[in-house]
Coordinates of C-alpha atoms in Angstrom, one line a residue:
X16 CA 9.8 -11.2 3.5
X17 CA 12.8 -9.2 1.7
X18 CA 11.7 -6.8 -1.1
X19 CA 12.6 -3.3 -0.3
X20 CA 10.8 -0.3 -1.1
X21 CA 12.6 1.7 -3.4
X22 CA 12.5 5.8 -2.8
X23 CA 11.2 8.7 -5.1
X24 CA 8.7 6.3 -6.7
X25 CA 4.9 7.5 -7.3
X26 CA 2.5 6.0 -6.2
X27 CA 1.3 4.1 -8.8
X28 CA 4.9 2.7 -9.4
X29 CA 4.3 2.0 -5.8
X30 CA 1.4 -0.1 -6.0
X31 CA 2.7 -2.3 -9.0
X32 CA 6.1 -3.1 -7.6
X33 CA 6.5 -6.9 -7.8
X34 CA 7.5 -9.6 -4.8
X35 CA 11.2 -10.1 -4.6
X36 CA 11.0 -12.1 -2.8
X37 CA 3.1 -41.0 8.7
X38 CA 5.7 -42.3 9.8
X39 CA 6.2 -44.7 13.2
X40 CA 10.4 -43.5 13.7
X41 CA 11.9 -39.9 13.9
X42 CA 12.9 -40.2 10.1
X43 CA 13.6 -37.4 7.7
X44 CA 9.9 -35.4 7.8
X45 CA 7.7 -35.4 5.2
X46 CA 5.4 -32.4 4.8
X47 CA 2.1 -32.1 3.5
X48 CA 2.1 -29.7 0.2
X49 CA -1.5 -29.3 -1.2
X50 CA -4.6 -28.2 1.0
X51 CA -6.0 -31.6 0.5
X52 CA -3.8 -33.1 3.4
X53 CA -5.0 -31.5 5.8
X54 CA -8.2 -30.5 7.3
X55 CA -10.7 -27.7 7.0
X56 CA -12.8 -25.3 8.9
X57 CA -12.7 -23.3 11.1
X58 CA -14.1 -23.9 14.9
X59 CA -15.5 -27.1 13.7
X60 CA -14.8 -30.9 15.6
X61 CA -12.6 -33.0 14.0
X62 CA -10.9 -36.3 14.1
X63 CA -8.0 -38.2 12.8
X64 CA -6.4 -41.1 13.0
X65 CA -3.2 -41.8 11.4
X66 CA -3.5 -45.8 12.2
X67 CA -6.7 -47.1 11.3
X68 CA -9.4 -48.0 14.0
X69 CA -6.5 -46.3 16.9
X70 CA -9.7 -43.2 17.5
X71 CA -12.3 -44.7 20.6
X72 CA -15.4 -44.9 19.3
X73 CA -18.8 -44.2 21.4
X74 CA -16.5 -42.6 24.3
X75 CA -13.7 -40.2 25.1
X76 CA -12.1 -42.3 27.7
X77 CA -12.6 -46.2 27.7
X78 CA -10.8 -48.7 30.3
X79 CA -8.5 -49.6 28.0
X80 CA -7.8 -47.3 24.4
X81 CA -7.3 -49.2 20.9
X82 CA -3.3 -50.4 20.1
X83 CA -2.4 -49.5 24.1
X84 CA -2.9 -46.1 24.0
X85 CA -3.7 -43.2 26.5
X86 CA -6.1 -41.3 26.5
X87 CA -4.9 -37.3 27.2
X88 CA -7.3 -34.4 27.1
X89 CA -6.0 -30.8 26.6
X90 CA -8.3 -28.4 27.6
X91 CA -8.5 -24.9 25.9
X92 CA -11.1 -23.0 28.1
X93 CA -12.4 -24.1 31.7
X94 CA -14.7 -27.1 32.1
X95 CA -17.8 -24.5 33.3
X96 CA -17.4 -22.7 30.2
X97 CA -20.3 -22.3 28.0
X98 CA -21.0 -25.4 25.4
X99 CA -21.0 -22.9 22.5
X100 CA -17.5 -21.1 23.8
X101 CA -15.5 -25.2 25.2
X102 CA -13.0 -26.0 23.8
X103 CA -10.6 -29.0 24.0
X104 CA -9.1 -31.9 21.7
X105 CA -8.7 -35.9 23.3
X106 CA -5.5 -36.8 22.4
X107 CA -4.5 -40.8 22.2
X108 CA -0.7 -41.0 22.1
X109 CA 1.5 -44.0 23.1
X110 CA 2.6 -42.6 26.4
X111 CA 1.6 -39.5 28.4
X112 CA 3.2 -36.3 28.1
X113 CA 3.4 -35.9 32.4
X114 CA 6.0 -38.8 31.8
X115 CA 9.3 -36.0 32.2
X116 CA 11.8 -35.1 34.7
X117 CA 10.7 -32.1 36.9
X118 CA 10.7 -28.7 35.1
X119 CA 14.3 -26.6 35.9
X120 CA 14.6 -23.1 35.3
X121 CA 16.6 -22.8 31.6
X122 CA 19.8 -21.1 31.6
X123 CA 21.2 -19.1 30.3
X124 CA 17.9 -16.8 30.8
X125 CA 16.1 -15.3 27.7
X126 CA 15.9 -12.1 28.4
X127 CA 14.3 -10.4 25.4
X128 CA 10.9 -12.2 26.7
X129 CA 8.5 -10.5 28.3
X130 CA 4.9 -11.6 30.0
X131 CA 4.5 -8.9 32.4
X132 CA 4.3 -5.6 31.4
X133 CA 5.0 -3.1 33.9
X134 CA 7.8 -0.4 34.4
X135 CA 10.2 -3.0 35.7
X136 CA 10.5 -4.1 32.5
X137 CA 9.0 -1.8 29.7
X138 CA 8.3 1.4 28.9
X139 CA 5.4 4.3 27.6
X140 CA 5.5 6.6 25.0
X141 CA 2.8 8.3 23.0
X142 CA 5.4 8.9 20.3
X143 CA 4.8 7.3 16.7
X144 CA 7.7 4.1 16.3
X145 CA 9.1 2.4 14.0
X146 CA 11.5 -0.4 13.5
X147 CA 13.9 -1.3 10.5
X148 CA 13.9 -5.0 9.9
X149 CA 16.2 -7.0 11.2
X150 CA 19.0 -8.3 8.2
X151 CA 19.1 -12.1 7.7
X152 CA 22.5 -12.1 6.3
X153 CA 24.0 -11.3 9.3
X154 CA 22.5 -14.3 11.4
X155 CA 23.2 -16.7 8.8
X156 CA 26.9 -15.9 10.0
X157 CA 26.0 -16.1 13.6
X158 CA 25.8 -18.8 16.6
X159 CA 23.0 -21.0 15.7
X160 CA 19.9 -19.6 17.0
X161 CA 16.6 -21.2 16.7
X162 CA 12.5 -20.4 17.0
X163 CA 12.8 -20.2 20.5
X164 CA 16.0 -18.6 21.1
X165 CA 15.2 -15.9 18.3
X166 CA 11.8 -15.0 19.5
X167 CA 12.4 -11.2 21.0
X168 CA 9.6 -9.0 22.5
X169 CA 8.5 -5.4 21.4
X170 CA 5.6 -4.5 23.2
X171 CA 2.5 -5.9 24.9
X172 CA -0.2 -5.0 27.6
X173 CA -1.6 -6.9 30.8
X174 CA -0.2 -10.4 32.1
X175 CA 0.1 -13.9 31.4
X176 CA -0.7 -14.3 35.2
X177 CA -3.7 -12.5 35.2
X178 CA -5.1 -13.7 32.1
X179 CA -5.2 -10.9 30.1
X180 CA -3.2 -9.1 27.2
X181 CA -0.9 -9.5 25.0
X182 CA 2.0 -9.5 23.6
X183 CA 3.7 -8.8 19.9
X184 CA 7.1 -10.9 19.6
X185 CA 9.4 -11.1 16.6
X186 CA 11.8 -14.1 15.8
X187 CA 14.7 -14.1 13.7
X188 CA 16.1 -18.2 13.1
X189 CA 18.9 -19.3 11.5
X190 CA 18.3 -23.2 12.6
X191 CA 15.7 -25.6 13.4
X192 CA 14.8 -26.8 16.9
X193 CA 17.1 -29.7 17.0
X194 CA 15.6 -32.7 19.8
X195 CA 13.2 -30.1 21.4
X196 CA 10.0 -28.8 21.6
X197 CA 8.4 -25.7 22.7
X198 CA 5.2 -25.3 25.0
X199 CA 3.9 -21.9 25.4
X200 CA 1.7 -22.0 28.9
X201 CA 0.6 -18.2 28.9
X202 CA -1.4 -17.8 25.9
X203 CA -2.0 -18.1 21.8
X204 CA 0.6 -17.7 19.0
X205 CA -0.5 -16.3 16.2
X206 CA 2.9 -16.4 13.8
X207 CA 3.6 -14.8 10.8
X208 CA 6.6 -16.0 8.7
X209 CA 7.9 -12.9 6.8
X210 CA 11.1 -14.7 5.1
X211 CA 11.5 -18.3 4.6
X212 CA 9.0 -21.2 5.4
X213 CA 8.3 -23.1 8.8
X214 CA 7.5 -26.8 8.8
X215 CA 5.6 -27.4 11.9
X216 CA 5.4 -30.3 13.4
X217 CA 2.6 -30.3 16.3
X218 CA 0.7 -33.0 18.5
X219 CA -2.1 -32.6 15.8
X220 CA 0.1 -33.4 12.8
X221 CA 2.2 -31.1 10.5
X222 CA 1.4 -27.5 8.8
X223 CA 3.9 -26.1 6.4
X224 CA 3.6 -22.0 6.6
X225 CA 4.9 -19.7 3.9
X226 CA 5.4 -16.2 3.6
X227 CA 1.7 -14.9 3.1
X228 CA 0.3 -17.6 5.6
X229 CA -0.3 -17.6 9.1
X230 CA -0.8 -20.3 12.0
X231 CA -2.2 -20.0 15.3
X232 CA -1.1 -22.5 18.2
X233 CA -3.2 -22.7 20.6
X234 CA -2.1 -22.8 24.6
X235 CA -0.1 -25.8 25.8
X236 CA 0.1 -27.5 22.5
X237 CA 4.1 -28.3 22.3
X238 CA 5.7 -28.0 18.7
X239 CA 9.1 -28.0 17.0
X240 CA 9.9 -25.5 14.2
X241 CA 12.1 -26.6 11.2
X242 CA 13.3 -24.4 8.9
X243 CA 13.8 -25.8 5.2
X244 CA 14.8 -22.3 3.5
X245 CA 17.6 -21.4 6.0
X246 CA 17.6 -18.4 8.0
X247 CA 14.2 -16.8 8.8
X248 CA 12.1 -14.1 10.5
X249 CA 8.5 -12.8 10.9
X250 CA 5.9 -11.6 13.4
X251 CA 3.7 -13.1 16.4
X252 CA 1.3 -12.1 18.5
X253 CA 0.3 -13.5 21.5
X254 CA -3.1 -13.2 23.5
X255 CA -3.5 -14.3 27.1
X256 CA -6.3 -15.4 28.5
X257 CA -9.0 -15.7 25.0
X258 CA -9.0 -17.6 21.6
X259 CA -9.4 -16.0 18.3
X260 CA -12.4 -16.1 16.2
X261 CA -13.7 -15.4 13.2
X262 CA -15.7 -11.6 13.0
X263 CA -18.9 -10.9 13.3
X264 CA -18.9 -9.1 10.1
X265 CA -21.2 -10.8 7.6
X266 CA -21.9 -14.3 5.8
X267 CA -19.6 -14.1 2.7
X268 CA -16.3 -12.6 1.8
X269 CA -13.1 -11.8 4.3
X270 CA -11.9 -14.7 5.4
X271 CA -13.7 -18.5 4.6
X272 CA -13.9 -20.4 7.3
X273 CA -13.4 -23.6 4.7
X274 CA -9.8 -21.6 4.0
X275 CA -8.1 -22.5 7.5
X276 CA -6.7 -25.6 7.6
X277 CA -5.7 -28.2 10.3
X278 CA -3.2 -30.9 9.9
X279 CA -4.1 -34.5 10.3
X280 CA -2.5 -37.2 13.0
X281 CA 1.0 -37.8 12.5
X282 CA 3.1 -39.4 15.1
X283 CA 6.9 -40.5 15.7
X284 CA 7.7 -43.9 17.8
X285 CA 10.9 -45.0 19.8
X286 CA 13.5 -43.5 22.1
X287 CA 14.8 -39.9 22.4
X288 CA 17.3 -40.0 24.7
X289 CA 17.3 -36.5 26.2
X290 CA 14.5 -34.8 24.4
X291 CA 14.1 -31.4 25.8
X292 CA 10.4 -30.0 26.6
X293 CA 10.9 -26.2 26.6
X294 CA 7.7 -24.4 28.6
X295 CA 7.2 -20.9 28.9
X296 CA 5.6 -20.0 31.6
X297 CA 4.9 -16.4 33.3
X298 CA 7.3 -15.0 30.6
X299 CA 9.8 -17.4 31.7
X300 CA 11.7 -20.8 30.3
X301 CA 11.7 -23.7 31.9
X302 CA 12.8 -27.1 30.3
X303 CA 12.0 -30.9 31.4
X304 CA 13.9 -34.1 30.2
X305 CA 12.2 -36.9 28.4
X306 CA 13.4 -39.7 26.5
X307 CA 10.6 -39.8 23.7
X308 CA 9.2 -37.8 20.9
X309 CA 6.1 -35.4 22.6
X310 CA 4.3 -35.8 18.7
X311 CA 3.3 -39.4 19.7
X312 CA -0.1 -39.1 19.3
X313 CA -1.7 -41.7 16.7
X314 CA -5.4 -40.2 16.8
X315 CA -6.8 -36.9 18.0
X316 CA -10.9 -35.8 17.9
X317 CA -11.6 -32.3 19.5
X318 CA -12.1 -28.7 18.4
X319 CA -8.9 -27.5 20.0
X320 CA -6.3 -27.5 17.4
X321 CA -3.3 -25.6 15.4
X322 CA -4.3 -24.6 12.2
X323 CA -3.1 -22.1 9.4
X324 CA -4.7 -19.2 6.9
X325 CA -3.5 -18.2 3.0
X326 CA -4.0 -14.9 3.5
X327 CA -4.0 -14.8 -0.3
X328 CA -7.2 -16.3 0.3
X329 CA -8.9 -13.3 1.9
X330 CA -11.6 -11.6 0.2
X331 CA -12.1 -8.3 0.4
X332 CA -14.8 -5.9 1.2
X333 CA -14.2 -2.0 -0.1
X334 CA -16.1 1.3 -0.8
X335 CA -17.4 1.3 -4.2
X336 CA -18.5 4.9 -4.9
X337 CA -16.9 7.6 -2.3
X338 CA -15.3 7.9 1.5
X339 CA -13.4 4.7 3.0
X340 CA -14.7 1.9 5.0
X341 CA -13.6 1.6 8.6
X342 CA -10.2 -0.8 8.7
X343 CA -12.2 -3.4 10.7
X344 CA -13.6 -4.4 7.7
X345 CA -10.5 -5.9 6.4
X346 CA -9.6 -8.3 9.8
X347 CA -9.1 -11.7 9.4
X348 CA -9.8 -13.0 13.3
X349 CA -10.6 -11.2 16.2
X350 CA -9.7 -12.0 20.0
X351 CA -13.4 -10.3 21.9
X352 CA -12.8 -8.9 25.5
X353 CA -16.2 -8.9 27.1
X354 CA -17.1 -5.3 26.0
X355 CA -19.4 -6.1 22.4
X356 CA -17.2 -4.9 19.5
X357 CA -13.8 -4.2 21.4
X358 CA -11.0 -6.4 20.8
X359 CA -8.1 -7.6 23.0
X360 CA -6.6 -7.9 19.7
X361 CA -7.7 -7.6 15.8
X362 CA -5.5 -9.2 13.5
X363 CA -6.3 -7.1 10.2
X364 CA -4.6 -7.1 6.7
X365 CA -4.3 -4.8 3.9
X366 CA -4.1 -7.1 0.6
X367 CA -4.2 -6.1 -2.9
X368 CA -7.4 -4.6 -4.0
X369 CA -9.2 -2.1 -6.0
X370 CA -9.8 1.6 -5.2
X371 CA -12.4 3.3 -7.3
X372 CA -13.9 5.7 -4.4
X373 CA -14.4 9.0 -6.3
X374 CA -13.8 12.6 -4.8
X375 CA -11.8 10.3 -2.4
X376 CA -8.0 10.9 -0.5
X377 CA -7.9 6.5 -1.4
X378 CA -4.6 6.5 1.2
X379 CA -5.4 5.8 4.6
X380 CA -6.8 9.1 5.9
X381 CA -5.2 10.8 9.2
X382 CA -6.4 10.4 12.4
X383 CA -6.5 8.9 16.2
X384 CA -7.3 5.9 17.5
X385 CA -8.5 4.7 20.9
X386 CA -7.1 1.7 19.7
X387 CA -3.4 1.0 19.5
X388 CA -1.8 0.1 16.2
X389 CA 0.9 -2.0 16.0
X390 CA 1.4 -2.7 11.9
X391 CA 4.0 -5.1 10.0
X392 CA 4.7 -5.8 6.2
X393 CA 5.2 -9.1 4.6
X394 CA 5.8 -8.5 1.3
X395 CA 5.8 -5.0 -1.4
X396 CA 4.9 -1.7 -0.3
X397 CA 2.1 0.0 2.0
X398 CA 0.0 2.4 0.7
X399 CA 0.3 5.2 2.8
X400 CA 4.2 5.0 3.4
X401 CA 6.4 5.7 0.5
X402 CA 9.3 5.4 2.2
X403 CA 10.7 3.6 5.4
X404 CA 8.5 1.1 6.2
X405 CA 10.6 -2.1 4.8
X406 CA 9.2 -5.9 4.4
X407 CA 10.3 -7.3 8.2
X408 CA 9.8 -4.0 9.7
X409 CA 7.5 -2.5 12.5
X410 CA 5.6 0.3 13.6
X411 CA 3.3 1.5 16.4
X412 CA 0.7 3.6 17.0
X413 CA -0.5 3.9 20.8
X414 CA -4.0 5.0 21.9
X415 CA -4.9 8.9 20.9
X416 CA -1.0 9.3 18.4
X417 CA -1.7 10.7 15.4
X418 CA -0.5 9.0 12.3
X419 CA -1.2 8.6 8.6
X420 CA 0.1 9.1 5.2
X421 CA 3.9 10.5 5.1
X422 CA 4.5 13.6 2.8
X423 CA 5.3 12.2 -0.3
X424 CA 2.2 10.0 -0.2
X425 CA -0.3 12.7 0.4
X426 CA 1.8 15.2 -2.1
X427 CA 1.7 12.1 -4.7
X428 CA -2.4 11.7 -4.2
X429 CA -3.4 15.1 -4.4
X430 CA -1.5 15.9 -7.6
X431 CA -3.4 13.1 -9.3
X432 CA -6.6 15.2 -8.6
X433 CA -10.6 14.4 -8.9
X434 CA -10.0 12.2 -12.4
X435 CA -8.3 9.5 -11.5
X436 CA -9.6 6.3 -12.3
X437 CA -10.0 3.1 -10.1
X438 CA -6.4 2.0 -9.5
X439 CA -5.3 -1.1 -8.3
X440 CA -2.8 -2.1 -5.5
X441 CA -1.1 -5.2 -5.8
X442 CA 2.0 -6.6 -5.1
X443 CA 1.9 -6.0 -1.5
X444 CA 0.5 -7.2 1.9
X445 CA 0.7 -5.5 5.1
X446 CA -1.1 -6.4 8.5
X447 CA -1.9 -5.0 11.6
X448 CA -2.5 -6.2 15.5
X449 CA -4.9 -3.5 16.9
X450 CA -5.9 -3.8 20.7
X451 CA -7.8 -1.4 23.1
X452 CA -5.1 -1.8 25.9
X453 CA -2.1 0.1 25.9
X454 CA 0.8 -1.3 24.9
X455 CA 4.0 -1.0 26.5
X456 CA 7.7 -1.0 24.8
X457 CA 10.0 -3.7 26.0
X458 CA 13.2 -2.0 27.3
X459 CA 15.5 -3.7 24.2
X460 CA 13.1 -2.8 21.3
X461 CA 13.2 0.8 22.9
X462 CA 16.6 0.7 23.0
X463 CA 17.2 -1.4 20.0
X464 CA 19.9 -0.5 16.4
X465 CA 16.8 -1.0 14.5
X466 CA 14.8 1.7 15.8
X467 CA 14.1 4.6 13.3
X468 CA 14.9 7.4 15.6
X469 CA 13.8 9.7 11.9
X470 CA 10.7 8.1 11.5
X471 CA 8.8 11.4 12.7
X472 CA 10.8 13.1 9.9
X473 CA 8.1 11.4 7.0
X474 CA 5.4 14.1 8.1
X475 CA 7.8 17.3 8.4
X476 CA 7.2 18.0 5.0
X477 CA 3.3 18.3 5.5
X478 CA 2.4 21.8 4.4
X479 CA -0.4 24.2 4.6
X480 CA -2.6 24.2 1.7
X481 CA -5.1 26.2 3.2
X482 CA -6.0 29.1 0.3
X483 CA -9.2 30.4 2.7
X484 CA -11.7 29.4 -0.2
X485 CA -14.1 26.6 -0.5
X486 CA -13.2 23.2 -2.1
X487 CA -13.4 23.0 -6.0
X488 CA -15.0 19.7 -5.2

């Protein structure tokens, strides 16, 4: 995600700126490339079968499974759970993924991962953050580093233990996952490539992810990420303890649930001398030997499963004569706590669109939150900073921190006055993980080069325009 904002541009420069930006043997990987090889929906039960006839038919679990197979279920929520809220896939794969050597604790330790948030290991500030993004150039020249090793936390709330949280990880990757696999035991990965594509090969099958898309892996599914444009970075979020789901915000627009996609079975045969499982678990790596391929599974059925979104596909909702909409109305999926209408974690974007709200400051308009913000930019500019806030780069907004438009986006607004006309933003999508808990900072992103230790300096200029008579409005 590597267009850069440039400086002393107004806003509508801002807003037009253009993007720089199956197989039985472990042979060279073929991905899917159009949306018809995959499957679609969203929270619906599918199956697949990349052999014909290898899917049991009329049971989940017979004495003996079609070509030899075993039969593997991965549960996503507990048995007890309610029909409506059960999720889990049957997988039939041609041998069992308990068949490894015991787990070992990997070395040397990652310590830029974090699970538990407390103050042995992060930190609390009400102050506004940001983050410059991290350069690409650089690790092309650097030790090999892949998904796993370049996944670095910056903030999260609760534990993986407990069940409840989250987390918000970035990665930078300069290779792919080379004869390894990664398992993540504590919760949901919702990633966000921001530079260069990932070809992910799951136990469901295979999802390509661009810039602009997103793909959630669900708890305990193991996957390998390759990486066919070279060095890479984006965003994840993790949520422990819940699943995410589509809002409750209406029957049409926002996101389609035909629009998310799910790969179909795909499966590799024959020996893998070594292969390394790598789990994390409680925050922590742990890696177990095996000497075959974990994506051996020839048929799947189940409503547990990866899946990816075009975010280009999103549609949005908007004011059409004055005021603004809340943000909520721009979020793609939503992770419920038990309290109707607060979220463990919203994952909301702001895509191009029309603004045509009249007698209207269009920008985001100031204010707190009991929410905490923590916002990212794939691609262009935002809309309410004119400066700073860089494609790959971060910011966040705890509970009750003011925050909104910098100077020279307000100034820029208010000079247009009451008769501008509707104006469109393109070019440009931002996002943002919102969460009623209170995040903590991970000791290295508080502590880290890329932090913008000037990023308070963007509302300094903010001036008094108070003139003691009423509004010419």
């Amino acid at each position: 995600m590597a267009s850069f904002l440039l400086p002393n541009k107004s806003i509508e420069e801002i807003f037009q700126w253009s993007w720089s930006s199956s197989s039985r043997s472990p042979e060279p990987v073929i991905f899917p490339s159009a949306d018809h090889d995959y499957l679609s929906g969203f929270g619906n039960t599918f199956e697949s079968e990349s052999i014909s006839g290898s899917l049991p038919r009329g049971q989940n679990s017979p004495l003996l499974c079609p070509y030899g197979l075993y039969a593997e279920q991965l549960s996503g929520t507990s048995f007890t759970s309610p029909h409506k809220l059960n999720q889990r896939s049957w997988l039939y794969r041609i041998k069992p993924s308990v068949t490894h050597e015991p787990f070992q604790a990997r070395f040397p330790r990652h310590d830029k991962l974090v699970s538990e948030f407390d103050k042995s290991n992060s930190y609390t500030t009400p102050t506004q953050l940001r983050w410059k993004p991290k350069p690409v150039d650089t690790v092309e020249e650097s030790a090999p580093i892949d998904f796993v090793e370049g996944l670095y936390t910056v903030c999260g709330a609760g534990s993986s233990f407990l069940r409840h949280g989250f987390a918000i990880h970035m990665y930078t990757a300069n290779k792919s996952m080379d004869n390894c696999a990664f398992c993540n035991a504590d919760g949901d990965f919702l990633i966000i490539p921001q530079k260069g594509r990932l070809w992910i090969t799951t136990e469901c099958g295979k999802l390509q992810v661009s810039p602009g898309e997103i793909v959630v892996i669900p708890q305990g599914f193991r996957f390998a990420v390759d990486l066919p444009d070279g060095p890479s970075r984006g965003y994840v979020s993790e949520i422990f303890g819940a699943h995410f789901q589509l809002p409750d915000l209406g029957a049409n627009g926002l996101a389609a649930p035909r629009d998310f996609l799910v790969p179909k079975a795909w499966f590799e045969d024959g020996s893998r001398p070594g292969y390394a499982i790598v789990q994390k678990f409680g925050g922590e790596l742990f890696v177990a030997k095996q000497d075959f391929s974990p994506f051996n599974v020839v048929a799947w059925h189940g409503n547990y499963v990866p899946y990816k979104y075009d975010l280009n596909k999103f549609c949005p909702y908007n004011t059409v004569l004055f005021d603004h909409s809340d943000p909520s109305i721009n979020t793609v999926l939503t992770a419920p706590t038990d309290k109707p209408g607060v979220a463990l974690l919203d994952f909301v974007i702001f895509p191009p669109r029309w603004l045509v709200s009249e007698h209207t400051f269009r920008p985001p308009y100031y204010h707190r939150n009991c929410m905490s913000e923590f916002m990212g930019l794939i691609n262009g500019g935002y809309e309410a900073k004119a400066d700073g806030f860089l494609p790959g780069g971060a910011s966040l907004h705890s509970c009750m921190t003011p925050h909104g438009p910098d100077t020279k986006t307000y100034e820029a607004t208010i000079e247009r006055g009451h008769d501008a006309g509707p104006l469109k933003i393109t070019n440009t999508m931002a996002f943002m993980f919102e969460s009623c808990l209170i995040p903590r900072i991970s000791s290295w992103a508080l502590k880290s080069p890329l932090m913008d230790n000037d990023y308070y300096q963007c509302w300094t200029g903010l001036k008094s325009h108070f003139s003691g008579e009423g509004s010419d409005s």
